[in-house]
Each structure stands twice: as C-alpha cells, then as structure tokens.
C-alpha cells in the first residue's frame, strides 16, 4: 500500500498533517442500498462505493467524481478467503496485469483479527471490538493508525449501526484507510453468513435429536 504510515513530506491530497475525522455511511449514495459514502468534517463527500455488495468479489473505491482510486478483489480460499487491493485498476480485465498494493487475510496468530500486508511487506492489523462495527488499524508496533466506531450525536445517542465515525492519524493515506473499512464491511458480511450457517446447522441437529427421541 503506498505506505499507510509514510515518513515523507505530505504531497498527497489524501493525507494531512493533522488528525482527520470522517463520517462513514454504510449505504450507497445513489442506490440507497449496500454501499458506502464518506463525508469529511465539513460535510463534503470525499469517497463513495456504488457497487458494494456483502458477497461481492470486486468492489471499486471512488472519489466524489467517480474516479476509481482502488479496486478490491476477493480470492476465495477455504471459507473466508483473502482480499487484494489494487490501485486505480478498474480498467484492467485481469489482476495478472497489475500487482496488488495490499493483501488482507484472517490472522493466523491473532484470533478474530485480520492481517494487512502492503507491497513493501509491512504488516498492519485490523483489530475488531464490540459493538458490531468497531475496530482499529494498528501497525506492527501497536500504534493506532485509524479507528472506527459507531457515530454518536452531541447528546451521546448512537445514530445507528450503519453510521460510523472514522478517525485517521496524521500523515496516513485516508483513501487507503477507507478501502480497508470497505474490506471490513465485506468481512462482516461473510462472518454474518457463516454465523447464519452455523445457527442453521445447530437447529438441524436439534430437530434431528428431537425426532430421534420421539421415535
């Protein structure tokens, strides 16, 4: 990933020398369905996703004008799979033509968390918390790069599960952070399906046991 935590001077419109706060609405601005719309602290739209789907194998992260910044593609691997992030590759028909700038997969050493590895092989972690859609992105040293939590009103009232606050540390590429938020949304969709499958299997077992007892 063009380094999430760069040491160079700020030259990108997607970075700032100050901490930034965004509002993330987990809905498509156009279709009012599964999607993602991101507003800056001035209430201006900065990022959007219009082709978001919880079971999608390809998702595009765009700016306000519809320019593709990142493409997320899922590689199916066992139950959960892994996600590859490509920079500005919406016009490519095959991921073989370009190399991913990041890969996200379930952590093998942190139960329930996800590993993010960039093109320089630098590792970051997505650490999930309760409630449902709250998590942090940390570097290998445990420094918080960004964090997401349910958005609250000035009176402390939670605005809903699909309205979030995203806080991004200075000198961090917030366009890539938004991409990771989108990946996490896809992950939560997969986790939900797995839970439903497990619940269904448990119900099947319970029904089977009950029938056996009755016989």
C-alpha atoms as a printed R data frame, in Angstrom:
    type eleno elety resid chain resno       x       y       z
1   ATOM     1    CA   UNK     A     1   0.000   0.000   0.000
2   ATOM     2    CA   UNK     A     2   1.600   3.287  -0.801
3   ATOM     3    CA   UNK     A     3   2.725   3.359   2.742
4   ATOM     4    CA   UNK     A     4  -0.168   3.767   5.131
5   ATOM     5    CA   UNK     A     5   2.150   5.498   7.577
6   ATOM     6    CA   UNK     A     6   4.619   7.393   5.325
7   ATOM     7    CA   UNK     A     7   7.650   9.236   6.607
8   ATOM     8    CA   UNK     A     8   7.979  11.516   3.590
9   ATOM     9    CA   UNK     A     9   6.677  15.076   3.405
10  ATOM    10    CA   UNK     A    10   2.963  15.474   2.738
11  ATOM    11    CA   UNK     A    11   2.299  15.813  -1.008
12  ATOM    12    CA   UNK     A    12  -0.860  13.762  -1.489
13  ATOM    13    CA   UNK     A    13  -4.412  15.166  -1.354
14  ATOM    14    CA   UNK     A    14  -5.284  12.008   0.585
15  ATOM    15    CA   UNK     A    15  -3.025  12.842   3.531
16  ATOM    16    CA   UNK     A    16  -2.875  15.574   6.118
17  ATOM    17    CA   UNK     A    17  -0.504  16.783   8.802
18  ATOM    18    CA   UNK     A    18  -3.445  16.804  11.218
19  ATOM    19    CA   UNK     A    19  -5.753  14.144  12.602
20  ATOM    20    CA   UNK     A    20  -8.851  13.850  10.417
21  ATOM    21    CA   UNK     A    21 -12.363  12.723  11.266
22  ATOM    22    CA   UNK     A    22 -14.814  11.359   8.717
23  ATOM    23    CA   UNK     A    23 -18.410  10.189   8.832
24  ATOM    24    CA   UNK     A    24 -18.976   6.868   7.087
25  ATOM    25    CA   UNK     A    25 -22.487   5.973   5.962
26  ATOM    26    CA   UNK     A    26 -22.625   2.306   5.035
27  ATOM    27    CA   UNK     A    27 -25.080   2.960   2.208
28  ATOM    28    CA   UNK     A    28 -24.766   3.816  -1.468
29  ATOM    29    CA   UNK     A    29 -25.491   7.480  -2.097
30  ATOM    30    CA   UNK     A    30 -27.116   6.678  -5.452
31  ATOM    31    CA   UNK     A    31 -28.975   3.440  -4.839
32  ATOM    32    CA   UNK     A    32 -29.579   3.700  -1.074
33  ATOM    33    CA   UNK     A    33 -28.588   0.042  -0.776
34  ATOM    34    CA   UNK     A    34 -25.381  -1.746   0.183
35  ATOM    35    CA   UNK     A    35 -22.682   0.808  -0.470
36  ATOM    36    CA   UNK     A    36 -20.527   3.339   1.259
37  ATOM    37    CA   UNK     A    37 -20.416   7.137   1.366
38  ATOM    38    CA   UNK     A    38 -17.726   9.052   3.267
39  ATOM    39    CA   UNK     A    39 -18.038  12.682   4.380
40  ATOM    40    CA   UNK     A    40 -15.253  14.889   5.716
41  ATOM    41    CA   UNK     A    41 -15.599  17.136   8.760
42  ATOM    42    CA   UNK     A    42 -17.101  19.873   6.552
43  ATOM    43    CA   UNK     A    43 -19.917  17.593   5.424
44  ATOM    44    CA   UNK     A    44 -18.469  17.177   1.922
45  ATOM    45    CA   UNK     A    45 -18.471  13.809   0.165
46  ATOM    46    CA   UNK     A    46 -14.912  12.554  -0.277
47  ATOM    47    CA   UNK     A    47 -15.296   8.853  -1.136
48  ATOM    48    CA   UNK     A    48 -18.055   6.567  -2.319
49  ATOM    49    CA   UNK     A    49 -18.735   2.974  -3.301
50  ATOM    50    CA   UNK     A    50 -21.678   2.281  -5.599
51  ATOM    51    CA   UNK     A    51 -21.164  -1.393  -6.429
52  ATOM    52    CA   UNK     A    52 -20.785  -2.620  -2.860
53  ATOM    53    CA   UNK     A    53 -22.306  -5.994  -2.032
54  ATOM    54    CA   UNK     A    54 -21.717  -8.186   1.007
55  ATOM    55    CA   UNK     A    55 -20.965 -11.155  -1.261
56  ATOM    56    CA   UNK     A    56 -19.178  -9.213  -3.996
57  ATOM    57    CA   UNK     A    57 -15.853 -10.430  -5.389
58  ATOM    58    CA   UNK     A    58 -14.980  -6.978  -6.751
59  ATOM    59    CA   UNK     A    59 -15.569  -3.511  -5.334
60  ATOM    60    CA   UNK     A    60 -14.356  -0.095  -6.509
61  ATOM    61    CA   UNK     A    61 -13.455   2.783  -4.192
62  ATOM    62    CA   UNK     A    62 -14.126   6.107  -5.935
63  ATOM    63    CA   UNK     A    63 -13.756   9.785  -5.233
64  ATOM    64    CA   UNK     A    64 -16.661  12.227  -5.426
65  ATOM    65    CA   UNK     A    65 -16.380  12.444  -9.222
66  ATOM    66    CA   UNK     A    66 -16.447   8.691  -9.798
67  ATOM    67    CA   UNK     A    67 -12.725   8.255 -10.429
68  ATOM    68    CA   UNK     A    68 -11.585   4.814  -9.284
69  ATOM    69    CA   UNK     A    69  -8.909   5.024  -6.590
70  ATOM    70    CA   UNK     A    70  -8.755   1.375  -5.544
71  ATOM    71    CA   UNK     A    71 -10.244  -1.925  -6.631
72  ATOM    72    CA   UNK     A    72 -10.817  -4.696  -4.086
73  ATOM    73    CA   UNK     A    73 -10.905  -8.249  -5.377
74  ATOM    74    CA   UNK     A    74 -11.564 -11.327  -3.315
75  ATOM    75    CA   UNK     A    75  -9.647 -14.541  -3.779
76  ATOM    76    CA   UNK     A    76 -11.648 -17.470  -2.488
77  ATOM    77    CA   UNK     A    77  -9.598 -19.592  -0.157
78  ATOM    78    CA   UNK     A    78 -11.442 -22.033   2.058
79  ATOM    79    CA   UNK     A    79 -14.279 -20.355   3.934
80  ATOM    80    CA   UNK     A    80 -13.143 -16.780   4.427
81  ATOM    81    CA   UNK     A    81 -10.713 -16.116   1.588
82  ATOM    82    CA   UNK     A    82  -8.465 -13.097   1.298
83  ATOM    83    CA   UNK     A    83  -8.814  -9.672  -0.286
84  ATOM    84    CA   UNK     A    84  -6.373  -7.990  -2.664
85  ATOM    85    CA   UNK     A    85  -6.291  -4.226  -3.127
86  ATOM    86    CA   UNK     A    86  -5.210  -2.745  -6.460
87  ATOM    87    CA   UNK     A    87  -4.570   0.919  -7.076
88  ATOM    88    CA   UNK     A    88  -6.611   2.531  -9.873
89  ATOM    89    CA   UNK     A    89  -7.091  -0.725 -11.797
90  ATOM    90    CA   UNK     A    90 -10.771  -0.555 -12.671
91  ATOM    91    CA   UNK     A    91  -9.954  -0.681 -16.401
92  ATOM    92    CA   UNK     A    92  -7.954  -3.898 -16.120
93  ATOM    93    CA   UNK     A    93  -9.702  -7.131 -17.032
94  ATOM    94    CA   UNK     A    94  -7.277  -9.336 -15.134
95  ATOM    95    CA   UNK     A    95  -5.423  -8.847 -11.871
96  ATOM    96    CA   UNK     A    96  -2.487 -10.645 -13.506
97  ATOM    97    CA   UNK     A    97  -1.728  -7.372 -15.312
98  ATOM    98    CA   UNK     A    98  -1.014  -5.483 -12.091
99  ATOM    99    CA   UNK     A    99   0.373  -6.247  -8.666
100 ATOM   100    CA   UNK     A   100  -1.738  -5.638  -5.551
101 ATOM   101    CA   UNK     A   101  -0.716  -2.838  -3.228
102 ATOM   102    CA   UNK     A   102  -2.157  -4.675  -0.215
103 ATOM   103    CA   UNK     A   103  -3.447  -8.055   0.862
104 ATOM   104    CA   UNK     A   104  -5.887  -8.678   3.724
105 ATOM   105    CA   UNK     A   105  -6.381 -12.096   5.272
106 ATOM   106    CA   UNK     A   106  -7.514 -13.615   8.546
107 ATOM   107    CA   UNK     A   107  -4.698 -13.562  11.086
108 ATOM   108    CA   UNK     A   108  -3.123 -16.889  11.981
109 ATOM   109    CA   UNK     A   109  -1.773 -15.554  15.291
110 ATOM   110    CA   UNK     A   110  -4.487 -13.101  16.401
111 ATOM   111    CA   UNK     A   111  -7.816 -14.866  16.753
112 ATOM   112    CA   UNK     A   112 -10.654 -12.895  15.179
113 ATOM   113    CA   UNK     A   113  -8.361 -10.196  13.770
114 ATOM   114    CA   UNK     A   114  -7.142  -9.567  10.225
115 ATOM   115    CA   UNK     A   115  -3.662  -9.053   8.823
116 ATOM   116    CA   UNK     A   116  -2.906  -6.328   6.275
117 ATOM   117    CA   UNK     A   117   0.355  -6.687   4.351
118 ATOM   118    CA   UNK     A   118   1.429  -3.979   1.925
119 ATOM   119    CA   UNK     A   119   3.631  -4.084  -1.172
120 ATOM   120    CA   UNK     A   120   6.744  -3.394   0.924
121 ATOM   121    CA   UNK     A   121   5.800  -6.355   3.156
122 ATOM   122    CA   UNK     A   122   4.975  -4.045   6.053
123 ATOM   123    CA   UNK     A   123   2.309  -5.535   8.327
124 ATOM   124    CA   UNK     A   124  -0.720  -3.868   9.908
125 ATOM   125    CA   UNK     A   125  -3.592  -5.353  11.884
126 ATOM   126    CA   UNK     A   126  -7.333  -4.812  11.876
127 ATOM   127    CA   UNK     A   127  -8.451  -5.374  15.468
128 ATOM   128    CA   UNK     A   128 -12.171  -5.756  15.967
129 ATOM   129    CA   UNK     A   129 -14.124  -4.733  19.041
130 ATOM   130    CA   UNK     A   130 -17.722  -4.660  20.231
131 ATOM   131    CA   UNK     A   131 -20.116  -3.217  19.191
132 ATOM   132    CA   UNK     A   132 -20.604  -4.847  15.800
133 ATOM   133    CA   UNK     A   133 -18.749  -2.358  13.610
134 ATOM   134    CA   UNK     A   134 -15.917  -1.014  15.750
135 ATOM   135    CA   UNK     A   135 -12.262  -1.681  15.054
136 ATOM   136    CA   UNK     A   136  -8.758  -0.230  14.991
137 ATOM   137    CA   UNK     A   137  -5.986  -0.410  12.429
138 ATOM   138    CA   UNK     A   138  -2.600  -0.674  14.139
139 ATOM   139    CA   UNK     A   139   0.963  -1.046  12.933
140 ATOM   140    CA   UNK     A   140   3.416  -3.741  13.953
141 ATOM   141    CA   UNK     A   141   4.441  -1.642  16.990
142 ATOM   142    CA   UNK     A   142   0.875  -1.293  18.246
143 ATOM   143    CA   UNK     A   143   0.476   2.337  17.179
144 ATOM   144    CA   UNK     A   144  -3.103   3.202  16.202
145 ATOM   145    CA   UNK     A   145  -3.270   4.268  12.544
146 ATOM   146    CA   UNK     A   146  -7.044   4.679  12.380
147 ATOM   147    CA   UNK     A   147 -10.136   3.652  14.290
148 ATOM   148    CA   UNK     A   148 -13.821   3.221  13.515
149 ATOM   149    CA   UNK     A   149 -16.713   3.366  15.960
150 ATOM   150    CA   UNK     A   150 -20.475   3.981  15.847
151 ATOM   151    CA   UNK     A   151 -21.196   7.687  15.406
152 ATOM   152    CA   UNK     A   152 -22.948   9.460  18.250
153 ATOM   153    CA   UNK     A   153 -24.889  12.702  18.373
154 ATOM   154    CA   UNK     A   154 -23.853  15.589  20.622
155 ATOM   155    CA   UNK     A   155 -26.201  14.081  23.223
156 ATOM   156    CA   UNK     A   156 -24.383  10.749  23.134
157 ATOM   157    CA   UNK     A   157 -27.082   8.928  21.178
158 ATOM   158    CA   UNK     A   158 -25.847   6.317  18.699
159 ATOM   159    CA   UNK     A   159 -27.112   7.200  15.224
160 ATOM   160    CA   UNK     A   160 -27.383   3.614  14.007
161 ATOM   161    CA   UNK     A   161 -25.249   0.643  13.017
162 ATOM   162    CA   UNK     A   162 -24.671   1.993   9.518
163 ATOM   163    CA   UNK     A   163 -23.405   5.463  10.559
164 ATOM   164    CA   UNK     A   164 -19.799   5.450  11.739
165 ATOM   165    CA   UNK     A   165 -17.045   7.801  12.833
166 ATOM   166    CA   UNK     A   166 -13.645   7.240  11.218
167 ATOM   167    CA   UNK     A   167 -10.619   8.865  12.846
168 ATOM   168    CA   UNK     A   168  -7.352   8.861  10.892
169 ATOM   169    CA   UNK     A   169  -3.945   9.710  12.297
170 ATOM   170    CA   UNK     A   170  -1.827  12.477  10.691
171 ATOM   171    CA   UNK     A   171   0.333  11.509   7.681
172 ATOM   172    CA   UNK     A   172  -1.831   8.495   6.892
173 ATOM   173    CA   UNK     A   173  -3.362   7.804   3.471
174 ATOM   174    CA   UNK     A   174  -7.053   8.089   4.354
175 ATOM   175    CA   UNK     A   175  -8.118   6.867   0.897
176 ATOM   176    CA   UNK     A   176  -6.498   3.540   1.674
177 ATOM   177    CA   UNK     A   177  -7.970   3.519   5.176
178 ATOM   178    CA   UNK     A   178 -11.436   3.921   3.632
179 ATOM   179    CA   UNK     A   179 -10.594   0.966   1.389
180 ATOM   180    CA   UNK     A   180  -9.785  -1.128   4.463
181 ATOM   181    CA   UNK     A   181 -13.078  -0.030   6.047
182 ATOM   182    CA   UNK     A   182 -14.830  -1.341   2.928
183 ATOM   183    CA   UNK     A   183 -12.954  -4.640   3.152
184 ATOM   184    CA   UNK     A   184 -14.017  -4.930   6.784
185 ATOM   185    CA   UNK     A   185 -17.609  -4.406   5.690
186 ATOM   186    CA   UNK     A   186 -17.214  -7.313   3.279
187 ATOM   187    CA   UNK     A   187 -15.642  -9.385   6.044
188 ATOM   188    CA   UNK     A   188 -18.553  -8.667   8.389
189 ATOM   189    CA   UNK     A   189 -20.913  -9.785   5.645
190 ATOM   190    CA   UNK     A   190 -19.053 -13.091   5.339
191 ATOM   191    CA   UNK     A   191 -18.948 -13.521   9.129
192 ATOM   192    CA   UNK     A   192 -22.707 -12.955   9.266
193 ATOM   193    CA   UNK     A   193 -23.314 -15.614   6.640
194 ATOM   194    CA   UNK     A   194 -21.081 -18.075   8.485
195 ATOM   195    CA   UNK     A   195 -22.975 -17.420  11.741
196 ATOM   196    CA   UNK     A   196 -26.304 -17.981   9.972
197 ATOM   197    CA   UNK     A   197 -24.965 -21.222   8.521
198 ATOM   198    CA   UNK     A   198 -23.793 -22.402  11.947
199 ATOM   199    CA   UNK     A   199 -27.111 -21.451  13.546
200 ATOM   200    CA   UNK     A   200 -28.945 -23.361  10.823
201 ATOM   201    CA   UNK     A   201 -26.748 -26.433  11.334
202 ATOM   202    CA   UNK     A   202 -27.352 -26.302  15.099
203 ATOM   203    CA   UNK     A   203 -31.104 -26.092  14.504
204 ATOM   204    CA   UNK     A   204 -30.880 -29.061  12.151
205 ATOM   205    CA   UNK     A   205 -29.082 -31.099  14.807
206 ATOM   206    CA   UNK     A   206 -31.616 -30.084  17.467
207 ATOM   207    CA   UNK     A   207 -34.535 -31.038  15.232
208 ATOM   208    CA   UNK     A   208 -32.886 -34.336  14.374
209 ATOM   209    CA   UNK     A   209 -32.319 -35.167  18.037
210 ATOM   210    CA   UNK     A   210 -35.923 -34.323  18.874
211 ATOM   211    CA   UNK     A   211 -37.242 -36.593  16.138
212 ATOM   212    CA   UNK     A   212 -34.983 -39.412  17.258
213 ATOM   213    CA   UNK     A   213 -36.297 -39.111  20.806
214 ATOM   214    CA   UNK     A   214 -39.904 -39.117  19.646
215 ATOM   215    CA   UNK     A   215 -39.350 -42.265  17.595
